[in-house]
PDB file of C-alpha atoms in Angstrom:
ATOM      1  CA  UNK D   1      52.959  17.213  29.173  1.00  0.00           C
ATOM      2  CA  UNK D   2      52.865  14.651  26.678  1.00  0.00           C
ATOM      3  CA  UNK D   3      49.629  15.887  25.228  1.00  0.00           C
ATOM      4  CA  UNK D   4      51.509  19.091  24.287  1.00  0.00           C
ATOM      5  CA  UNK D   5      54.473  17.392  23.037  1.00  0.00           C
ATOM      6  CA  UNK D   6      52.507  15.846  21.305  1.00  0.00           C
ATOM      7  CA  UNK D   7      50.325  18.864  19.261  1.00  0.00           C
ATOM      8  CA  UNK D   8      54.088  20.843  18.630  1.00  0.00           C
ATOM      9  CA  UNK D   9      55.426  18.120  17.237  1.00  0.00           C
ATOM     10  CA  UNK D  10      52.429  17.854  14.708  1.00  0.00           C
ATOM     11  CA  UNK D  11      52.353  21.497  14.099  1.00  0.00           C
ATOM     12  CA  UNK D  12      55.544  22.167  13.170  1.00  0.00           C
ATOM     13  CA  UNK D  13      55.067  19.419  10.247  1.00  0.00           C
ATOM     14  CA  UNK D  14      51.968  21.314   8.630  1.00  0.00           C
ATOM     15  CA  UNK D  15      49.313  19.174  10.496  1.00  0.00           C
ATOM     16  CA  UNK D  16      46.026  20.338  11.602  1.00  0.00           C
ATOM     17  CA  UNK D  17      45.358  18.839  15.239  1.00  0.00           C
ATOM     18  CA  UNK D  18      41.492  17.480  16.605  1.00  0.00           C
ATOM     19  CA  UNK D  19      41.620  17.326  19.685  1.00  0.00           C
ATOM     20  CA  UNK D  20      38.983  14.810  21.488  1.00  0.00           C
ATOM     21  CA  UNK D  21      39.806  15.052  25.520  1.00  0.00           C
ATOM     22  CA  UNK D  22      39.456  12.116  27.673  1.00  0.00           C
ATOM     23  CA  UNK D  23      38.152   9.397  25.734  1.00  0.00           C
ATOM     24  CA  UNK D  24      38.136   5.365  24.893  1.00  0.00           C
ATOM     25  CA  UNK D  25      40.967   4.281  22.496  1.00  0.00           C
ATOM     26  CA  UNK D  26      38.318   2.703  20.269  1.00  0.00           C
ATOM     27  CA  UNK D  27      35.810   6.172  20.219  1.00  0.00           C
ATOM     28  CA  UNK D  28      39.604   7.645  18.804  1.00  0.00           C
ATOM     29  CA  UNK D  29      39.586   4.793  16.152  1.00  0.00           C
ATOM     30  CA  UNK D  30      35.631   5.549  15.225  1.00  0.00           C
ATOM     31  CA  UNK D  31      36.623   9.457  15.286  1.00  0.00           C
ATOM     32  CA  UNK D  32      39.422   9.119  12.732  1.00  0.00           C
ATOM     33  CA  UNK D  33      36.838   7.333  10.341  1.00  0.00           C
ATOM     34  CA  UNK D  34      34.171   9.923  11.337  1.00  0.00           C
ATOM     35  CA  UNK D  35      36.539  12.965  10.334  1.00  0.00           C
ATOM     36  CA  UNK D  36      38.553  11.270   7.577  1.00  0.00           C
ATOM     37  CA  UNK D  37      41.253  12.001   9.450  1.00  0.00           C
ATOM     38  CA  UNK D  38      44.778  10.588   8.659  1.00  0.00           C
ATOM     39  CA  UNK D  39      45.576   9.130  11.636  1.00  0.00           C
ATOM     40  CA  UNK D  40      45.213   9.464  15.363  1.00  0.00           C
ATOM     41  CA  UNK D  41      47.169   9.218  17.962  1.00  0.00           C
ATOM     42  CA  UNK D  42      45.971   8.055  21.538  1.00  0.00           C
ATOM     43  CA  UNK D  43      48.339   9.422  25.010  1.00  0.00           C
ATOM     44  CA  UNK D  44      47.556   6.362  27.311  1.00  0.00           C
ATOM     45  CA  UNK D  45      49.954   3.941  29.401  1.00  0.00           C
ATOM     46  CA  UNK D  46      47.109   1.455  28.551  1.00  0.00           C
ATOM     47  CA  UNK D  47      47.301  -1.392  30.701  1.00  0.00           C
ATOM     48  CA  UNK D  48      50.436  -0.881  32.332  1.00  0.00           C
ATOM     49  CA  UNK D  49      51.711   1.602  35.424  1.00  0.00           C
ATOM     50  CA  UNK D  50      51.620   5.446  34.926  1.00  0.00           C
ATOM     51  CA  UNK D  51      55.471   5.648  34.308  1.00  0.00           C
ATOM     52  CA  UNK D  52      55.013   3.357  30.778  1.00  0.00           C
ATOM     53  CA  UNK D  53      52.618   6.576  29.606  1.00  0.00           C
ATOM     54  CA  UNK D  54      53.082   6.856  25.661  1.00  0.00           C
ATOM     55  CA  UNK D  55      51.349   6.581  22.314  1.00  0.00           C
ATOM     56  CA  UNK D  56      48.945   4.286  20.417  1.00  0.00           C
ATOM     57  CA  UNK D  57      49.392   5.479  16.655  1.00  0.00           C
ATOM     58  CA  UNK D  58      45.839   4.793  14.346  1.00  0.00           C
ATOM     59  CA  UNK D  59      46.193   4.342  10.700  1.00  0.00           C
ATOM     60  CA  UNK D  60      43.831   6.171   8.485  1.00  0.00           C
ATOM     61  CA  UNK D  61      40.916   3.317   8.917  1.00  0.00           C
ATOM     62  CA  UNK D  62      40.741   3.347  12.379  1.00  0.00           C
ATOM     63  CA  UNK D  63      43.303   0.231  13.157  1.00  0.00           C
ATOM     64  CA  UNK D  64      46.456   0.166  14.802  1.00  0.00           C
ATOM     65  CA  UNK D  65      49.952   0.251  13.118  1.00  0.00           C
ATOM     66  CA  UNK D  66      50.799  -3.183  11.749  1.00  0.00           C
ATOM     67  CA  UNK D  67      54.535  -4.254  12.872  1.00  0.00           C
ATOM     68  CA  UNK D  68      55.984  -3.438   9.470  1.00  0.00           C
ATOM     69  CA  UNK D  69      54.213   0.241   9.789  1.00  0.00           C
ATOM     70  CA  UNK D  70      55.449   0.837  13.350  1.00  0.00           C
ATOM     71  CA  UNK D  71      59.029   0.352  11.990  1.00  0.00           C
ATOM     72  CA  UNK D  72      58.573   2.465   9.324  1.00  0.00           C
ATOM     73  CA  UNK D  73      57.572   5.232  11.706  1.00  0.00           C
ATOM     74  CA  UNK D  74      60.190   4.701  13.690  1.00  0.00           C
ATOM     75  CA  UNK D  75      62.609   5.266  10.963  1.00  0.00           C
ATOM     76  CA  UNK D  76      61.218   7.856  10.191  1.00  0.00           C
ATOM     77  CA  UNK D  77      61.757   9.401  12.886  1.00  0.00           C
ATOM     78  CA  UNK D  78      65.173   8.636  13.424  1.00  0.00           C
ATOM     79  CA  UNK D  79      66.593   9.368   9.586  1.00  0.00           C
ATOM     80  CA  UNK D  80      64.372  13.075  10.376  1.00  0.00           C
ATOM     81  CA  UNK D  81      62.696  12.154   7.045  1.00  0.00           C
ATOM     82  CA  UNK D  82      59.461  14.688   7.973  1.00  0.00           C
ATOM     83  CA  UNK D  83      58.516  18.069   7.046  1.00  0.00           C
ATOM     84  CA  UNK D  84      58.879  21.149   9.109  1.00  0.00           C
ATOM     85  CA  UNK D  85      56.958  23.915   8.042  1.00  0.00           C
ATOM     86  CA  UNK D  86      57.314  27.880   7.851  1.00  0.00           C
ATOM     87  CA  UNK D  87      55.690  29.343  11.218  1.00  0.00           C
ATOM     88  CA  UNK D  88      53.019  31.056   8.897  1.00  0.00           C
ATOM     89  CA  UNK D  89      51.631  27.632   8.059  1.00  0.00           C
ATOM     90  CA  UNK D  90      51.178  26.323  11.531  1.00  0.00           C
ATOM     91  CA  UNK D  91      47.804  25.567  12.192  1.00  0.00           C
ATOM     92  CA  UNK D  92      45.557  26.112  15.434  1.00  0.00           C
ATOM     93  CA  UNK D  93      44.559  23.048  17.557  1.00  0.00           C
ATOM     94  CA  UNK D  94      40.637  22.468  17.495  1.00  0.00           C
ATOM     95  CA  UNK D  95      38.820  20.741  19.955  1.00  0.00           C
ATOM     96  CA  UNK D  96      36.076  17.970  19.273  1.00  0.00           C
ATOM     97  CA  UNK D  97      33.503  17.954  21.921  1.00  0.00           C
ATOM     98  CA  UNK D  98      31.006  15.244  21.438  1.00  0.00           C
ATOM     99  CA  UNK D  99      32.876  12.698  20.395  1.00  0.00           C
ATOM    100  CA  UNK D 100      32.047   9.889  23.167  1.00  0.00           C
ATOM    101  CA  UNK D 101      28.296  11.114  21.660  1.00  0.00           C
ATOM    102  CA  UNK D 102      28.988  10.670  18.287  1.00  0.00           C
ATOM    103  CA  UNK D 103      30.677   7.130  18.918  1.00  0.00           C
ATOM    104  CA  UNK D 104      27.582   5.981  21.323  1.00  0.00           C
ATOM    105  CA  UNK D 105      25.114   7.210  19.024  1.00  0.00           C
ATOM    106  CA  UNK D 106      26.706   5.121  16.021  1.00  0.00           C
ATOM    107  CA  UNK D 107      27.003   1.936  18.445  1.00  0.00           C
ATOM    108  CA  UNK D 108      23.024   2.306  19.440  1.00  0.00           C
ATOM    109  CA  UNK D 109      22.131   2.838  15.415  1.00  0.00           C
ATOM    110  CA  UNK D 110      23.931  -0.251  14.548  1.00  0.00           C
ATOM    111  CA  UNK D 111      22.626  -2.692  17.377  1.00  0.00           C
ATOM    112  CA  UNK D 112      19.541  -1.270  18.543  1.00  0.00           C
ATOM    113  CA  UNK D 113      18.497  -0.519  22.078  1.00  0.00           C
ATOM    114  CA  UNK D 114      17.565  -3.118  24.314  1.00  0.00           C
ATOM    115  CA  UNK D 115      14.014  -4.971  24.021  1.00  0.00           C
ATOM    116  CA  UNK D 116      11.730  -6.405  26.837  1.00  0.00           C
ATOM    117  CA  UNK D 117      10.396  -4.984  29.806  1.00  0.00           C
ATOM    118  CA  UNK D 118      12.870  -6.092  32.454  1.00  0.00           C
ATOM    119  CA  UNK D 119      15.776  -3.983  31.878  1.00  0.00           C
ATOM    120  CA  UNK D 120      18.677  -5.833  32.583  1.00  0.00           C
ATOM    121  CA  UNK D 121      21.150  -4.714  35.787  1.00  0.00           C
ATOM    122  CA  UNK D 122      25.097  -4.526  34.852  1.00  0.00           C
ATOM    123  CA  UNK D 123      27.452  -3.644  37.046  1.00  0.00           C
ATOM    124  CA  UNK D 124      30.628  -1.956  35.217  1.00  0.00           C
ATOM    125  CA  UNK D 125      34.299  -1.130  36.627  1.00  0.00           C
ATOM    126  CA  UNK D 126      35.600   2.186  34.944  1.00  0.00           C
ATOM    127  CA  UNK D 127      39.229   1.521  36.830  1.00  0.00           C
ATOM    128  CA  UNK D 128      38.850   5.389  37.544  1.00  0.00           C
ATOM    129  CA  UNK D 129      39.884   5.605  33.164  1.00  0.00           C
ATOM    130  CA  UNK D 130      38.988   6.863  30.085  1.00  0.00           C
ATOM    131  CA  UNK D 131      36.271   4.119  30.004  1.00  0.00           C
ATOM    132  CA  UNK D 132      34.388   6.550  33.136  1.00  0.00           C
ATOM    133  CA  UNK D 133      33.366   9.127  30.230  1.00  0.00           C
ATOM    134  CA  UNK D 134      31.370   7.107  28.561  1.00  0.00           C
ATOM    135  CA  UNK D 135      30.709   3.333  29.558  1.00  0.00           C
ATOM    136  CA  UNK D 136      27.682   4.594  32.563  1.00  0.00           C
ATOM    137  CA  UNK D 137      25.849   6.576  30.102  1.00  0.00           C
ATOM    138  CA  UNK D 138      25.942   4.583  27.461  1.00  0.00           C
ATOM    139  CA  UNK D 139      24.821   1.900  29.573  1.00  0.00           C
ATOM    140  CA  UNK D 140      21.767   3.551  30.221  1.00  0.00           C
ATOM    141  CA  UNK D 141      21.244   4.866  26.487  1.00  0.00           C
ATOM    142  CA  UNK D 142      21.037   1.077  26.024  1.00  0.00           C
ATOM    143  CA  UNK D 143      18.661   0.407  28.446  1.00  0.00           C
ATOM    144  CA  UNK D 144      20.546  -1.044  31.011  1.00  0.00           C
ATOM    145  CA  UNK D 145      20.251  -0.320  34.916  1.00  0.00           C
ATOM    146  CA  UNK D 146      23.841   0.634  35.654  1.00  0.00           C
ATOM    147  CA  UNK D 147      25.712   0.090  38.963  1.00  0.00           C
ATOM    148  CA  UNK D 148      29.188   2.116  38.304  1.00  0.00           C
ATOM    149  CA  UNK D 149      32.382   1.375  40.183  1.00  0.00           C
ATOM    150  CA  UNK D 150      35.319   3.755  39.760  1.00  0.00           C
ATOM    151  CA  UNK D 151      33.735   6.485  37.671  1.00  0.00           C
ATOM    152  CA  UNK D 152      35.932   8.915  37.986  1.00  0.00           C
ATOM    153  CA  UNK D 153      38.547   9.639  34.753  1.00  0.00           C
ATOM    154  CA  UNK D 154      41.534  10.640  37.612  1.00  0.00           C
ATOM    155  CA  UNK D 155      43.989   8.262  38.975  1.00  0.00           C
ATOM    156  CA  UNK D 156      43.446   4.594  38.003  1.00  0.00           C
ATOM    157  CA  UNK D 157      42.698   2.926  41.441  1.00  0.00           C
ATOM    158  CA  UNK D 158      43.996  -0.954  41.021  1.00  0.00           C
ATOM    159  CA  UNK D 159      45.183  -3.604  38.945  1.00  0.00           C
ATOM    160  CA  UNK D 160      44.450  -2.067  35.217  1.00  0.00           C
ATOM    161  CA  UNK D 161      44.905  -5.291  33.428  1.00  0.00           C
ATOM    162  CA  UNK D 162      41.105  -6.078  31.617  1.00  0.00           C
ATOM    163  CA  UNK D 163      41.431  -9.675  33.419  1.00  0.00           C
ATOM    164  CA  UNK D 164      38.325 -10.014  35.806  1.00  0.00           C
ATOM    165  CA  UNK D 165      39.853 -11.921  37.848  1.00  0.00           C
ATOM    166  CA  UNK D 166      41.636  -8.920  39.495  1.00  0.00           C
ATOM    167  CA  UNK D 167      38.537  -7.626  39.765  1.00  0.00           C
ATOM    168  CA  UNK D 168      36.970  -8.470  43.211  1.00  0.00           C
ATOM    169  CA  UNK D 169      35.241  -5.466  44.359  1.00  0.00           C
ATOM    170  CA  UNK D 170      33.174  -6.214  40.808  1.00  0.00           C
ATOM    171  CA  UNK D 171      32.762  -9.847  41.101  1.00  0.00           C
ATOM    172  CA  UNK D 172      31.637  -9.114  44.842  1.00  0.00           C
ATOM    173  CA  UNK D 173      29.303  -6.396  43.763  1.00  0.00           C
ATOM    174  CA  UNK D 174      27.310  -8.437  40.700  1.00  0.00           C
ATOM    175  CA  UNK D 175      26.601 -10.809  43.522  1.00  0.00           C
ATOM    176  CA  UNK D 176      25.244  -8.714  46.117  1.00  0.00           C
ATOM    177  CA  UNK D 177      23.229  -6.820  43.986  1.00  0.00           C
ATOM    178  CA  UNK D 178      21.555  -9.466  41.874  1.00  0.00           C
ATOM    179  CA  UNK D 179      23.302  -7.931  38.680  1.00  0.00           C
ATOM    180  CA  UNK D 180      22.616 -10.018  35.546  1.00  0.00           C
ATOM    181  CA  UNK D 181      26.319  -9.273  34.294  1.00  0.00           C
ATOM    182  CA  UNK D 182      29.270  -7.484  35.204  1.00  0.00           C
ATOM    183  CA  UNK D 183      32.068  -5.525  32.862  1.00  0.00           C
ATOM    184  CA  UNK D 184      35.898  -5.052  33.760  1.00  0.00           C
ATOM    185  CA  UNK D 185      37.755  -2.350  31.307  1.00  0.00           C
ATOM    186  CA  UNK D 186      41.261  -1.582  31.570  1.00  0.00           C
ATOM    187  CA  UNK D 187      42.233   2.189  32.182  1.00  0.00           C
ATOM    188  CA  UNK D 188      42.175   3.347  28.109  1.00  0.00           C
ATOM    189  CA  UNK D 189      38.978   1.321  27.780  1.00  0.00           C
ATOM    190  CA  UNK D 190      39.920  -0.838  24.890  1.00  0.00           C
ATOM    191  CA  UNK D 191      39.936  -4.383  26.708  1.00  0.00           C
ATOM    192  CA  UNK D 192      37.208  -5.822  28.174  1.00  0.00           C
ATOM    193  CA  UNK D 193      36.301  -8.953  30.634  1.00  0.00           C
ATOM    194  CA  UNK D 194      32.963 -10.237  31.471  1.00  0.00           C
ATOM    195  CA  UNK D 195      31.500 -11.587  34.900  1.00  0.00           C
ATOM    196  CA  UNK D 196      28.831 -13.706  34.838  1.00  0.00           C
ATOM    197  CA  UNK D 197      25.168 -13.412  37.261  1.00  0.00           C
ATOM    198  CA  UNK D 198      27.199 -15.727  39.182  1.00  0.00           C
ATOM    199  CA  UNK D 199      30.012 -13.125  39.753  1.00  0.00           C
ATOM    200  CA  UNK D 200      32.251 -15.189  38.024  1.00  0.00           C
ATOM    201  CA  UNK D 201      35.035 -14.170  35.954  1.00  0.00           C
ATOM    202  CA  UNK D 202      34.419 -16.219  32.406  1.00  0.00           C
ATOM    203  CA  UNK D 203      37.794 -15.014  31.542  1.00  0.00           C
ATOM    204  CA  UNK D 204      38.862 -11.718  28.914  1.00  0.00           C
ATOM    205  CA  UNK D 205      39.806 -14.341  25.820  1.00  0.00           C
ATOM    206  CA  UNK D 206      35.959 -14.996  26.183  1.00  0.00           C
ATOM    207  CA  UNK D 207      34.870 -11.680  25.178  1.00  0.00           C
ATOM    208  CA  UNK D 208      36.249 -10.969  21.463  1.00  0.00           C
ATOM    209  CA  UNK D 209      34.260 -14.646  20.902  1.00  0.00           C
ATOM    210  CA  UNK D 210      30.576 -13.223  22.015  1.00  0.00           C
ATOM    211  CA  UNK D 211      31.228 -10.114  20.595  1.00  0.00           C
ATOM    212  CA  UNK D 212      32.202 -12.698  17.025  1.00  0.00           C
ATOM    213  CA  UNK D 213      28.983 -14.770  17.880  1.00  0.00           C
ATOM    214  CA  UNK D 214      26.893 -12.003  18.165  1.00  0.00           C
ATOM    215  CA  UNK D 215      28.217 -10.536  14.472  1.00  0.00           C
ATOM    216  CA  UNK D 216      27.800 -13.556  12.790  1.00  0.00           C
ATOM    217  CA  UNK D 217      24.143 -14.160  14.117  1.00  0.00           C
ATOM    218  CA  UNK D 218      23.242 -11.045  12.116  1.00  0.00           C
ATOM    219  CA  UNK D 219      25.904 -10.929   9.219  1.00  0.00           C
ATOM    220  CA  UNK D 220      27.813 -13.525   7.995  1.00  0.00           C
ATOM    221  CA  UNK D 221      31.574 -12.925   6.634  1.00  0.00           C
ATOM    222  CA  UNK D 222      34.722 -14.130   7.066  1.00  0.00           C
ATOM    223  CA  UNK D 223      36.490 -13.609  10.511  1.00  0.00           C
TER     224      UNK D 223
END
């Protein structure tokens, strides 16, 4: 329902609509940057319960609205400050197939796949969200040996908060396999917490750090 709102609503200004499906919220950011798109607009509840469904609005270079932008949208909105166009210049929806692809392939050409002959077993919970398109896949692109849990992008199936410590069934499952690491995502796929071979939850705050470390061991910059 909302997706269609969502498409008349940019229509009837004059905009031309790509549709990607069932994806992450960051493969939406990469897309926008891919197509030179001016903006994107993610339908996700995130985090919270189905009933809080609504939108994530992208800027132009793949980030979020900053505060002062949000308001500005929102006014907007409400003054009716927007362009409706003549029926003859509505254009057609299109549909992007391969984005999760495109976004995968563009992670592995920046990183690399993994090295060594021991490939190394994760276990990852999906929460049943848009993470279950492409987090198993890309896993194994990777060269990972993938235990899923909750792969199926239907109906998110418990706590969707990215904080492993509401993960159990995860934490329970690294150590019973043996699994070298686990992943938590929430239900939009754009947090993530880490479990440790231990099946300990190191905590989510823990994650934008390694991901920082790892950066600045091959490029430095300011953070």
């Amino acid at each position: 329902m909302v997706k269609f709102a969502v498409t008349a609503g940019l229509t009837s200004a004059g905009c031309e609509v790509l549709n990607l499906g069932i994806c992450p919220v960051p493969t939406i950011q990469f897309m926008v940057r891919r197509l030179k798109a001016d903006g994107g607009i993610a339908i996700t509840a995130s985090h919270n319960p189905a009933e809080w469904n609504a939108l994530k609005f992208i800027r132009s270079d793949g980030c979020f609205l900053n505060f002062y932008q949000a308001r500005e949208l929102l006014d907007i909105y409400h003054q009716g400050d927007y362009i409706k166009v003549a029926a003859d210049k509505i254009k057609d929806p299109k549909t992007i197939d391969k984005a999760v692809s495109y976004h995968a392939d563009a992670i592995l050409k920046k990183i690399g796949k993994l090295e060594g002959k021991k490939k190394p077993k994760v276990v990852v919970d999906c929460v049943n969200g848009a993470g279950a398109v492409m987090s198993i896949d890309f896993l194994k692109s990777l060269g990972c040996d993938v235990i899923g849990l909750h792969t199926a992008p239907v109906v998110i199936s418990h706590a969707r908060q990215a904080t492993a410590e509401k993960f159990g069934k995860l934490c329970e499952t690294v150590r019973k396999t043996g699994a070298d690491i686990g992943f938590a995502q929430d239900a939009d796929a754009d947090r993530l917490a880490v479990v440790d071979e231990k099946g300990s939850p190191i905590g989510e705050d823990y994650t934008l750090a390694l991901a920082v470390d790892y950066i600045l061991r091959r490029e430095k910059g300011t953070v």
